[in-house]
Coordinates of C-alpha atoms in Angstrom, one line a residue:
Chain A
M1 CA -7.6 77.7 24.5
K2 CA -5.0 76.7 26.8
I3 CA -2.0 74.8 25.6
L4 CA 0.1 72.6 28.0
V5 CA 3.7 71.9 26.8
G6 CA 6.0 69.4 28.2
Y7 CA 9.4 71.0 28.9
K8 CA 11.9 68.2 30.0
R9 CA 15.4 69.0 31.0
V10 CA 18.2 66.7 29.6
V11 CA 22.0 66.2 29.0
D12 CA 22.8 68.7 26.2
Y13 CA 22.6 67.1 22.8
N14 CA 26.2 68.1 22.1
V15 CA 27.7 66.2 25.1
R16 CA 29.4 63.0 24.5
I17 CA 28.0 60.7 27.1
Q18 CA 30.3 58.5 29.2
V19 CA 29.3 55.4 30.8
K20 CA 30.4 54.9 34.4
P21 CA 33.0 52.0 34.5
D22 CA 31.0 50.1 37.0
G23 CA 28.0 49.9 35.0
T24 CA 25.7 51.9 37.3
G25 CA 24.7 54.8 35.1
V26 CA 26.2 57.4 32.8
V27 CA 28.2 60.6 34.2
T28 CA 25.9 63.4 34.6
D29 CA 27.8 65.4 37.3
G30 CA 29.1 68.6 35.9
V31 CA 27.6 67.9 32.4
K32 CA 25.5 70.7 30.7
L33 CA 21.8 70.3 30.8
S34 CA 19.5 71.9 28.5
A35 CA 16.0 71.6 27.2
N36 CA 15.0 68.5 25.1
P37 CA 15.3 69.7 21.6
F38 CA 12.0 68.3 20.7
D39 CA 10.4 70.2 23.7
D40 CA 11.9 73.4 22.6
I41 CA 10.0 72.9 19.2
A42 CA 6.8 72.1 21.0
L43 CA 7.1 75.4 23.1
E44 CA 7.8 77.4 19.8
E45 CA 4.7 75.9 18.3
A46 CA 2.6 76.6 21.2
L47 CA 3.7 80.3 21.0
R48 CA 3.1 80.6 17.4
L49 CA -0.6 79.3 17.9
R50 CA -0.8 82.0 20.5
E51 CA 0.5 84.6 18.3
K52 CA -2.1 83.5 15.6
G53 CA -4.7 83.8 18.2
V54 CA -5.6 80.2 18.2
A55 CA -4.6 80.0 21.9
E56 CA -4.6 82.5 24.8
E57 CA -2.3 80.8 27.3
V58 CA 0.9 78.7 27.0
V59 CA 1.8 76.6 30.1
V60 CA 5.1 74.8 30.4
V61 CA 5.2 71.7 32.7
G62 CA 8.4 70.4 34.1
I63 CA 9.0 67.3 36.3
G64 CA 11.9 67.0 38.3
P65 CA 14.0 68.2 41.5
A66 CA 14.1 71.6 43.0
D67 CA 16.7 73.2 40.8
L68 CA 14.4 72.5 37.7
T69 CA 12.9 75.9 38.2
A70 CA 15.9 77.7 36.4
H71 CA 15.2 75.4 33.5
L72 CA 11.4 76.4 33.7
R73 CA 12.5 80.1 33.7
N74 CA 14.0 79.6 30.3
G75 CA 10.4 78.3 29.0
L76 CA 9.0 81.5 30.5
A77 CA 11.6 83.6 28.9
M78 CA 11.0 82.0 25.5
G79 CA 7.5 83.3 25.9
A80 CA 5.4 80.7 27.9
N81 CA 2.6 82.6 30.3
R82 CA 3.4 80.3 33.3
A83 CA 5.0 77.2 34.4
I84 CA 4.0 74.1 36.4
H85 CA 6.8 72.4 38.4
V86 CA 6.0 68.8 39.7
V87 CA 8.7 68.3 42.3
T88 CA 10.3 64.8 42.6
T89 CA 14.0 63.7 42.9
D90 CA 13.2 60.3 41.4
A91 CA 13.8 59.6 37.5
V92 CA 10.3 59.4 36.1
Q93 CA 9.5 56.8 33.5
P94 CA 7.1 57.6 30.5
L95 CA 4.0 56.0 32.0
T96 CA 4.3 58.0 35.2
A97 CA 4.9 61.1 33.3
A98 CA 1.8 60.4 31.3
R99 CA -0.2 59.9 34.5
I100 CA 1.2 63.1 36.0
F101 CA 0.0 65.0 32.8
Q102 CA -3.3 63.4 33.0
K103 CA -3.9 64.8 36.5
L104 CA -2.7 68.3 35.3
I105 CA -5.2 68.0 32.4
E106 CA -8.2 67.4 34.8
K107 CA -7.2 70.5 36.7
E108 CA -6.2 72.8 33.6
Q109 CA -8.5 71.6 31.0
P110 CA -6.3 72.5 28.0
G111 CA -7.5 72.5 24.4
L112 CA -4.1 70.9 23.4
V113 CA -1.0 69.2 24.9
I114 CA 2.2 69.5 22.8
L115 CA 5.1 67.3 23.7
G116 CA 8.3 66.3 22.0
K117 CA 8.4 63.3 20.1
Q118 CA 11.2 61.9 22.3
A119 CA 13.4 62.9 24.9
I120 CA 17.2 62.5 23.7
D121 CA 18.2 60.9 27.0
D122 CA 15.8 57.9 27.5
D123 CA 14.9 57.9 23.7
A124 CA 11.6 56.3 24.7
N125 CA 9.2 58.1 22.4
Q126 CA 6.2 57.0 24.4
T127 CA 4.9 59.7 26.8
G128 CA 2.5 61.6 24.4
Q129 CA 1.0 58.4 23.1
M130 CA 0.4 56.9 26.6
L131 CA -1.1 60.4 27.7
A132 CA -3.5 60.3 24.8
A133 CA -4.6 56.9 25.7
L134 CA -5.1 57.5 29.3
W135 CA -7.0 60.8 28.3
D136 CA -8.8 58.9 25.6
R137 CA -8.2 61.8 23.1
P138 CA -6.8 61.7 19.5
Q139 CA -2.9 61.6 19.1
A140 CA -0.9 63.1 16.2
T141 CA 2.7 62.1 16.7
F142 CA 5.9 63.0 14.8
A143 CA 4.2 66.4 13.5
S144 CA 5.9 68.5 11.0
K145 CA 3.1 70.8 10.3
V146 CA 0.1 71.8 12.6
E147 CA -3.1 73.8 11.4
I148 CA -6.0 74.5 13.7
A149 CA -9.5 75.5 12.6
D150 CA -13.0 74.8 13.7
G151 CA -12.1 72.7 16.5
K152 CA -10.1 70.5 14.6
V153 CA -6.5 70.1 14.1
T154 CA -4.9 69.1 10.8
V155 CA -1.5 67.5 11.4
T156 CA 1.2 66.3 8.8
R157 CA 3.2 63.4 10.3
E158 CA 6.6 62.1 9.3
V159 CA 6.2 58.5 9.0
D160 CA 8.4 56.0 7.2
A161 CA 6.5 55.8 4.0
G162 CA 6.6 59.7 3.6
L163 CA 4.0 62.4 4.9
E164 CA 0.8 61.3 6.4
V165 CA -2.0 64.0 7.0
I166 CA -4.5 63.3 9.7
E167 CA -7.3 65.4 11.2
A168 CA -8.3 65.1 14.9
E169 CA -10.8 66.8 17.0
L170 CA -9.7 68.9 19.9
P171 CA -8.6 68.5 22.6
A172 CA -5.7 66.4 21.4
V173 CA -2.0 65.4 22.0
I174 CA 0.7 66.5 19.5
T175 CA 4.3 65.3 19.4
T176 CA 6.7 67.3 17.6
D177 CA 9.3 66.3 14.8
L178 CA 12.3 68.2 14.3
R179 CA 11.1 69.9 11.2
L180 CA 8.0 71.4 12.6
N181 CA 9.7 74.8 13.2
E182 CA 12.8 76.6 14.3
P183 CA 12.7 77.6 17.9
R184 CA 13.3 81.2 18.7
F185 CA 16.2 82.6 20.8
I186 CA 15.8 84.0 24.3
K187 CA 16.3 87.7 24.5
L188 CA 17.9 89.5 27.5
P189 CA 14.9 91.5 28.3
D190 CA 12.8 88.5 28.2
I191 CA 14.9 86.6 30.8
M192 CA 14.1 89.9 33.0
K193 CA 10.5 89.6 32.5
A194 CA 10.4 85.8 33.1
K195 CA 11.4 86.3 36.7
S196 CA 8.0 87.8 37.5
K197 CA 6.0 85.1 35.8
P198 CA 4.3 82.5 38.1
I199 CA 5.6 78.9 38.7
D200 CA 3.2 76.7 40.3
T201 CA 5.0 74.1 42.5
I202 CA 3.2 70.8 43.0
E203 CA 4.8 68.1 45.1
F204 CA 4.6 64.8 43.1
G205 CA 3.3 63.0 46.3
S206 CA 0.1 65.2 46.4
L207 CA -1.1 64.2 42.9
G208 CA -2.0 60.8 43.8
V209 CA -0.1 59.2 40.9
E210 CA 1.6 55.7 41.5
A211 CA 5.3 56.1 41.5
N212 CA 6.2 52.3 40.7
D213 CA 8.6 51.9 38.1
H214 CA 7.7 48.8 35.9
L215 CA 11.0 48.8 34.1
K216 CA 14.2 48.2 36.2
T217 CA 17.6 49.3 34.7
T218 CA 20.0 46.6 35.9
H219 CA 23.2 47.7 33.8
Y220 CA 24.7 50.4 31.7
A221 CA 27.4 49.6 29.0
A222 CA 29.1 51.5 26.3
P223 CA 28.4 50.4 23.0
A224 CA 30.6 47.7 21.4
K225 CA 33.4 49.6 19.4
R226 CA 33.9 49.2 15.8
S227 CA 37.4 48.0 14.9
K228 CA 39.8 50.7 13.6
G229 CA 39.4 51.4 9.9
V230 CA 41.8 52.0 7.1
M231 CA 42.2 54.9 4.8
V232 CA 42.8 54.3 1.0
K233 CA 44.3 56.8 -1.3
D234 CA 41.9 56.8 -4.3
A235 CA 38.9 55.5 -5.9
A236 CA 40.6 52.6 -7.5
E237 CA 41.9 51.5 -4.3
L238 CA 38.5 51.8 -2.5
V239 CA 36.7 49.8 -5.3
A240 CA 39.4 47.1 -5.0
A241 CA 38.9 47.0 -1.2
L242 CA 35.1 46.7 -1.4
K243 CA 35.5 44.1 -4.1
Q244 CA 37.6 42.1 -2.0
K245 CA 35.1 42.2 0.7
G246 CA 32.5 40.9 -1.7
L247 CA 30.6 44.3 -1.4
L248 CA 30.5 45.3 -5.1
Chain B
M1 CA 5.8 29.8 29.3
S2 CA 5.5 32.7 27.0
K3 CA 3.0 33.3 24.2
I4 CA 3.8 36.4 21.9
L5 CA 1.6 38.6 19.8
V6 CA 3.5 40.3 17.0
I7 CA 1.6 43.3 15.5
A8 CA 2.0 43.2 11.4
E9 CA 3.2 46.4 9.7
H10 CA 1.8 46.7 6.1
L11 CA 1.3 49.2 3.5
N12 CA -0.8 49.1 0.3
G13 CA -1.9 45.5 1.0
K14 CA 1.8 44.3 1.4
L15 CA 3.5 43.1 4.6
N16 CA 6.5 45.4 5.6
S17 CA 9.7 43.2 6.2
S18 CA 10.0 44.8 9.5
T19 CA 7.3 42.3 10.7
A20 CA 9.5 39.4 9.9
R21 CA 12.2 41.1 12.1
A22 CA 10.0 41.5 15.0
V23 CA 9.1 37.7 14.8
S24 CA 12.9 37.1 14.8
A25 CA 13.1 39.0 18.3
A26 CA 10.0 37.0 19.4
A27 CA 11.7 33.7 18.5
A28 CA 14.7 34.8 20.8
V29 CA 12.4 34.8 23.9
K30 CA 11.8 31.0 22.9
P31 CA 8.0 31.3 23.6
E32 CA 5.6 28.3 23.2
A33 CA 3.7 30.4 20.4
I34 CA 4.1 33.5 18.1
D35 CA 1.0 34.7 16.7
V36 CA 0.9 37.6 14.4
L37 CA -2.0 39.9 14.4
V38 CA -3.0 41.7 11.1
L39 CA -5.4 44.8 11.4
A40 CA -6.4 46.1 8.0
D41 CA -9.6 46.7 5.9
N42 CA -8.8 43.9 3.7
A43 CA -6.4 41.4 5.6
D44 CA -6.3 38.3 3.5
A45 CA -3.1 38.9 1.3
I46 CA -1.2 40.4 4.3
A47 CA -2.2 37.4 6.3
A48 CA -1.1 34.9 3.7
E49 CA 2.3 36.4 3.6
A50 CA 2.6 36.6 7.4
A51 CA 1.5 32.9 7.6
K52 CA 4.9 31.9 5.5
I53 CA 7.3 33.5 8.1
D54 CA 8.9 30.7 10.0
G55 CA 8.1 30.5 13.7
V56 CA 4.9 31.9 13.2
S57 CA 2.2 29.6 14.9
R58 CA -1.0 31.4 13.8
V59 CA -2.0 34.6 12.0
L60 CA -5.0 36.4 13.5
T61 CA -6.9 39.0 11.4
I62 CA -9.2 41.7 12.4
A63 CA -10.6 43.0 9.1
R64 CA -12.5 46.3 9.5
A65 CA -13.2 49.2 7.2
E66 CA -11.9 51.6 10.2
N67 CA -8.7 49.6 10.0
A68 CA -7.9 50.9 6.4
H69 CA -5.2 53.1 7.6
P70 CA -2.9 52.8 10.6
L71 CA -4.5 55.3 13.1
A72 CA -3.1 54.5 16.6
A73 CA -6.2 55.8 18.3
V74 CA -8.3 53.3 16.3
L75 CA -5.9 50.4 16.4
A76 CA -4.9 50.4 20.1
P77 CA -8.0 49.3 21.7
Q78 CA -8.4 46.5 19.4
I79 CA -4.7 45.4 20.0
A80 CA -5.2 45.9 23.9
K81 CA -8.2 43.5 23.7
A82 CA -6.3 41.0 21.5
A83 CA -3.5 40.9 23.9
A84 CA -5.4 39.0 26.5
G85 CA -3.7 35.6 27.1
Y86 CA -0.2 36.8 25.7
S87 CA 2.8 37.4 27.8
H88 CA 4.4 39.7 25.4
V89 CA 3.1 42.2 22.7
F90 CA 5.8 43.1 20.1
A91 CA 5.7 45.7 17.0
P92 CA 8.6 46.8 14.9
S93 CA 10.2 50.0 16.1
T94 CA 9.2 51.8 12.9
T95 CA 7.0 55.0 12.7
F96 CA 3.9 52.6 12.9
G97 CA 5.1 50.6 15.9
K98 CA 6.3 53.8 17.9
D99 CA 3.1 55.5 17.4
V100 CA 0.6 52.6 18.2
L101 CA 2.4 50.7 20.9
P102 CA 2.7 53.1 23.7
R103 CA -1.0 53.7 23.3
V104 CA -1.5 49.9 23.7
A105 CA 0.7 49.8 26.7
A106 CA -0.9 52.8 28.4
L107 CA -4.5 51.0 27.8
L108 CA -2.9 47.9 29.6
G109 CA -1.3 49.9 32.4
V110 CA 2.1 48.8 31.6
A111 CA 5.4 50.2 30.6
Q112 CA 6.9 49.8 27.3
V113 CA 10.5 48.6 26.4
S114 CA 11.4 50.8 23.2
D115 CA 13.9 49.7 20.7
V116 CA 14.9 46.2 21.8
M117 CA 18.5 45.4 20.4
S118 CA 18.7 42.0 22.2
V119 CA 16.8 39.4 24.3
E120 CA 18.6 38.4 27.5
G121 CA 15.7 36.4 29.2
S122 CA 11.9 36.4 28.7
H123 CA 11.8 39.7 30.8
T124 CA 15.2 41.2 30.3
F125 CA 16.3 43.2 27.2
K126 CA 19.0 45.4 26.0
R127 CA 18.1 48.7 24.5
P128 CA 20.1 51.9 23.4
I129 CA 19.6 55.4 25.1
Y130 CA 21.4 58.6 24.6
A131 CA 21.4 58.3 20.9
G132 CA 23.0 54.9 21.1
N133 CA 25.9 56.0 23.3
A134 CA 25.0 53.8 26.2
I135 CA 23.1 50.5 26.1
I136 CA 21.1 49.6 29.1
T137 CA 19.8 46.2 30.3
V138 CA 16.1 46.5 31.5
E139 CA 14.1 44.0 33.3
A140 CA 10.2 44.2 32.7
D141 CA 7.7 43.2 35.6
A142 CA 7.3 39.6 35.4
G143 CA 3.7 39.9 36.5
S144 CA 2.4 42.0 33.7
T145 CA 2.4 41.9 29.8
V146 CA 5.6 43.0 28.2
V147 CA 4.9 45.5 25.4
A148 CA 7.9 46.1 23.4
T149 CA 9.0 47.8 20.1
I150 CA 11.8 46.0 18.4
R151 CA 14.7 47.8 16.8
T152 CA 14.7 46.6 13.3
A153 CA 18.3 47.1 12.5
S154 CA 19.3 44.8 15.1
W155 CA 17.4 41.9 13.9
S156 CA 17.5 40.0 10.5
A157 CA 14.2 39.0 9.0
A158 CA 12.9 35.7 10.0
A159 CA 13.0 33.5 6.9
S160 CA 9.9 33.1 4.8
G161 CA 8.5 30.4 2.5
T162 CA 8.3 27.0 4.4
N163 CA 5.8 27.7 7.0
S164 CA 2.1 27.8 6.6
A165 CA 0.5 29.0 9.8
P166 CA -3.3 28.8 10.2
V167 CA -5.1 32.1 9.5
E168 CA -8.0 32.8 11.9
A169 CA -10.5 35.9 12.0
L170 CA -10.5 37.4 15.3
S171 CA -13.3 39.5 16.6
V172 CA -12.7 41.8 19.5
D173 CA -15.2 43.8 21.4
A174 CA -13.8 47.3 21.4
A175 CA -15.3 50.7 21.1
L176 CA -13.4 52.5 18.4
P177 CA -13.3 56.5 18.4
S178 CA -14.1 58.5 15.4
H179 CA -12.2 61.7 16.6
T180 CA -9.2 60.9 14.5
R181 CA -9.5 60.7 10.6
F182 CA -6.9 59.7 8.0
V183 CA -6.6 62.4 5.2
E184 CA -3.9 61.3 2.9
L185 CA -0.4 59.7 2.5
Q186 CA 2.2 61.8 0.5
S187 CA 4.8 59.1 -0.3
G188 CA 8.2 59.8 -1.7
K189 CA 7.7 57.1 -4.6
S190 CA 11.0 55.5 -5.6
D191 CA 12.1 52.4 -7.5
R192 CA 15.1 52.1 -5.6
P193 CA 15.6 49.5 -2.9
D194 CA 13.9 50.7 0.3
L195 CA 16.3 52.5 2.8
Q196 CA 15.3 50.2 5.6
S197 CA 15.9 46.8 4.0
A198 CA 18.5 47.7 1.4
S199 CA 21.7 45.9 1.8
K200 CA 23.7 48.8 0.4
V201 CA 23.0 52.4 1.0
V202 CA 24.6 55.4 -0.4
S203 CA 23.9 58.5 1.5
G204 CA 24.7 62.3 0.9
G205 CA 25.2 65.2 3.3
R206 CA 25.7 68.9 3.3
G207 CA 28.7 68.4 1.1
V208 CA 26.8 67.4 -1.9
G209 CA 25.9 71.0 -2.2
S210 CA 22.4 71.4 -3.8
K211 CA 19.3 69.5 -4.9
E212 CA 20.7 69.4 -8.3
N213 CA 24.0 67.9 -7.4
F214 CA 22.3 65.3 -5.4
D215 CA 21.8 63.5 -8.8
I216 CA 25.4 62.2 -8.6
I217 CA 24.3 60.2 -5.4
Y218 CA 21.3 58.8 -7.1
K219 CA 23.1 57.8 -10.1
F220 CA 25.8 56.3 -8.2
A221 CA 23.5 54.3 -5.9
D222 CA 21.5 53.2 -9.0
K223 CA 24.8 52.0 -10.6
I224 CA 25.5 49.8 -7.4
G225 CA 21.9 49.0 -6.6
A226 CA 21.8 50.7 -3.4
G227 CA 19.3 52.6 -1.5
V228 CA 19.6 56.3 -1.1
G229 CA 19.9 58.0 2.4
A230 CA 20.8 61.3 3.7
S231 CA 21.8 63.3 6.5
R232 CA 19.7 65.6 8.5
A233 CA 21.8 68.7 6.9
A234 CA 21.0 67.5 3.6
V235 CA 17.2 67.1 4.3
D236 CA 17.0 70.6 6.1
A237 CA 18.8 72.3 3.2
G238 CA 16.1 70.7 0.9
Y239 CA 18.3 68.6 -1.3
V240 CA 16.0 65.4 -0.6
P241 CA 12.7 64.5 1.0
S242 CA 12.8 63.8 4.8
D243 CA 12.0 60.3 4.7
L244 CA 15.6 59.6 3.3
Q245 CA 17.0 61.1 6.6
V246 CA 19.3 58.6 8.4
G247 CA 20.2 59.1 12.1
Q248 CA 18.6 59.4 15.5
T249 CA 15.6 61.3 14.5
G250 CA 15.2 59.5 11.1
K251 CA 15.7 56.0 10.0
I252 CA 18.1 53.5 11.9
I253 CA 19.6 51.2 9.3
A254 CA 22.1 48.3 9.3
P255 CA 22.9 47.6 5.5
E256 CA 26.0 45.5 4.6
L257 CA 27.6 48.4 3.0
Y258 CA 27.0 52.0 3.9
M259 CA 28.5 54.8 2.0
A260 CA 28.7 58.3 3.6
I261 CA 29.3 60.9 1.0
G262 CA 29.9 64.4 2.1
I263 CA 28.8 63.6 5.6
S264 CA 30.7 65.0 8.6
G265 CA 29.2 62.5 11.0
A266 CA 27.4 64.2 13.9
I267 CA 26.7 61.7 16.8
Q268 CA 22.9 62.0 15.8
H269 CA 23.8 60.6 12.4
L270 CA 26.3 57.8 13.5
T271 CA 23.5 56.5 15.8
G272 CA 21.5 55.6 12.7
I273 CA 24.2 53.7 10.8
K274 CA 26.4 52.0 13.9
D275 CA 25.3 48.5 13.1
A276 CA 26.1 48.7 9.4
G277 CA 28.3 45.9 8.1
T278 CA 31.2 48.2 6.3
I279 CA 31.0 52.0 6.7
V280 CA 32.7 53.9 3.8
A281 CA 33.5 57.6 4.2
I282 CA 34.3 60.2 1.6
N283 CA 34.9 63.5 2.8
K284 CA 37.2 66.3 1.7
D285 CA 37.8 67.1 5.4
G286 CA 40.3 64.4 6.8
E287 CA 39.4 65.5 10.4
A288 CA 35.6 64.7 10.0
P289 CA 34.3 62.5 12.9
I290 CA 32.7 60.1 10.4
F291 CA 36.4 58.8 9.8
E292 CA 36.5 57.7 13.4
I293 CA 33.8 54.9 12.8
A294 CA 34.6 54.4 9.1
D295 CA 36.0 51.1 8.1
I296 CA 37.4 52.6 4.9
G297 CA 38.1 56.2 4.5
L298 CA 39.0 58.2 1.5
V299 CA 39.9 62.1 1.9
G300 CA 39.0 64.0 -1.4
D301 CA 36.5 65.9 -3.4
L302 CA 33.3 63.8 -4.0
F303 CA 32.8 65.3 -7.3
K304 CA 36.0 64.0 -8.5
I305 CA 35.8 60.8 -6.5
I306 CA 32.4 59.5 -7.6
P307 CA 33.1 59.6 -11.4
E308 CA 36.4 57.8 -10.7
L309 CA 34.6 55.1 -8.8
E310 CA 31.9 54.6 -11.6
Q311 CA 35.0 54.3 -13.8
A312 CA 36.7 51.8 -11.7
L313 CA 33.5 49.6 -11.2

């Protein structure tokens, strides 16, 4: 079985985002970029499935400008067999990303697609579900445990009410939650090895996917600031303050 | 004019309060009608509850055995069919809504607006990105159906009781897949107020130290009638089950009172509590980032302070 893994590059999760004063965007120049944390978990899970003998090949897929290659090399260094780079300089919304994956699926015929549950930049949490719909296959979102046997995948999902277990026939789309696994670190020799692994480059325009953005972002703003708080010196003072506010 | 279809969320035959929050957001669009769609195996009791919510015009039910559990692959084709004639389809931005609605949007061939915080116009909405560190205004295409999930922490539940909307059975012609099956739900049962709808929440973090020590948090929460939450660090350390996690990857809540105890306040945690009425931080590290957003802060050892708080109550 072949596994496709979505591997998005985003502003690093430790960066404190600044909104541009004119409201046209957030400052991304000179800001550290990293793999979307949920995508690292997706790749780790795919690699573990390959190590268990469930899968033979793991392919990381990135959508973005020419310099995304360096990011894809990180995925290869982590252990992916090869990478596909869909080249576009435009920001890609989830529906377009799902349509791109659908085209790649037609060509690659994977048994499983693993994506992160959301990207920490747009926080949309849509691409995996949209892809499953376009592909007309099962989806298992927010996965915290994945088991594959007999052409079926059993997934434990983190839902508001607790943990839900579902069973789905393959091929399917899984999106990862944080607790699925602990991604491995990249070792230096693997970075060297990754240099000789193949990266297929596909121009976005050649895929025949419509690029029209259905959602237009017209303004960016910093969140409303909370007013400055007060410090109290002991428990009695805290209780008094809360009682005064009518909260206790 | 707009007509909005709100997808009801329910569990064990009861309507979830997130549905009434989505109805509030729908009302903000000032539509000519708000219909609620209940998909269940047995929809009657749930539909009766939904019919009481103020502002609801009609409750539509699709009662089929296949709808016994909320499997997105099964529900989405039915919702996509039911969406015909509606300008908007809304669902709460809970794990239920996040799972099913993008699948509906893709079937309709439209984008989705995730986590609507405010309605600026019939097709203009505000939503958070970058873990709530930026708020964007987005405009949806006026020519296609608006599919959106509603950030429950930003909306209070529409009042319930005086309305009695008609309930109608709806039949849709949708082929349902059998490739996805429900196995079981392991729920973290609790008598405490539900984390997402509680007016007070007491949360513990890594500073609590162990699963056993977490009892002090539970006891204190029970004493003030609060729900219990936790930081990711506390969940990862195994102190509490993951459904208690508050933050970007857990639950986003907006109680009147939020007490963060032994929580340093990583950006991802703060995202989950930004809209809380009053935030109280108790931490032994006076430099912890949680104090930057706390309304009331107290520096000290939680094991000393909590018993003192209980005394002072």
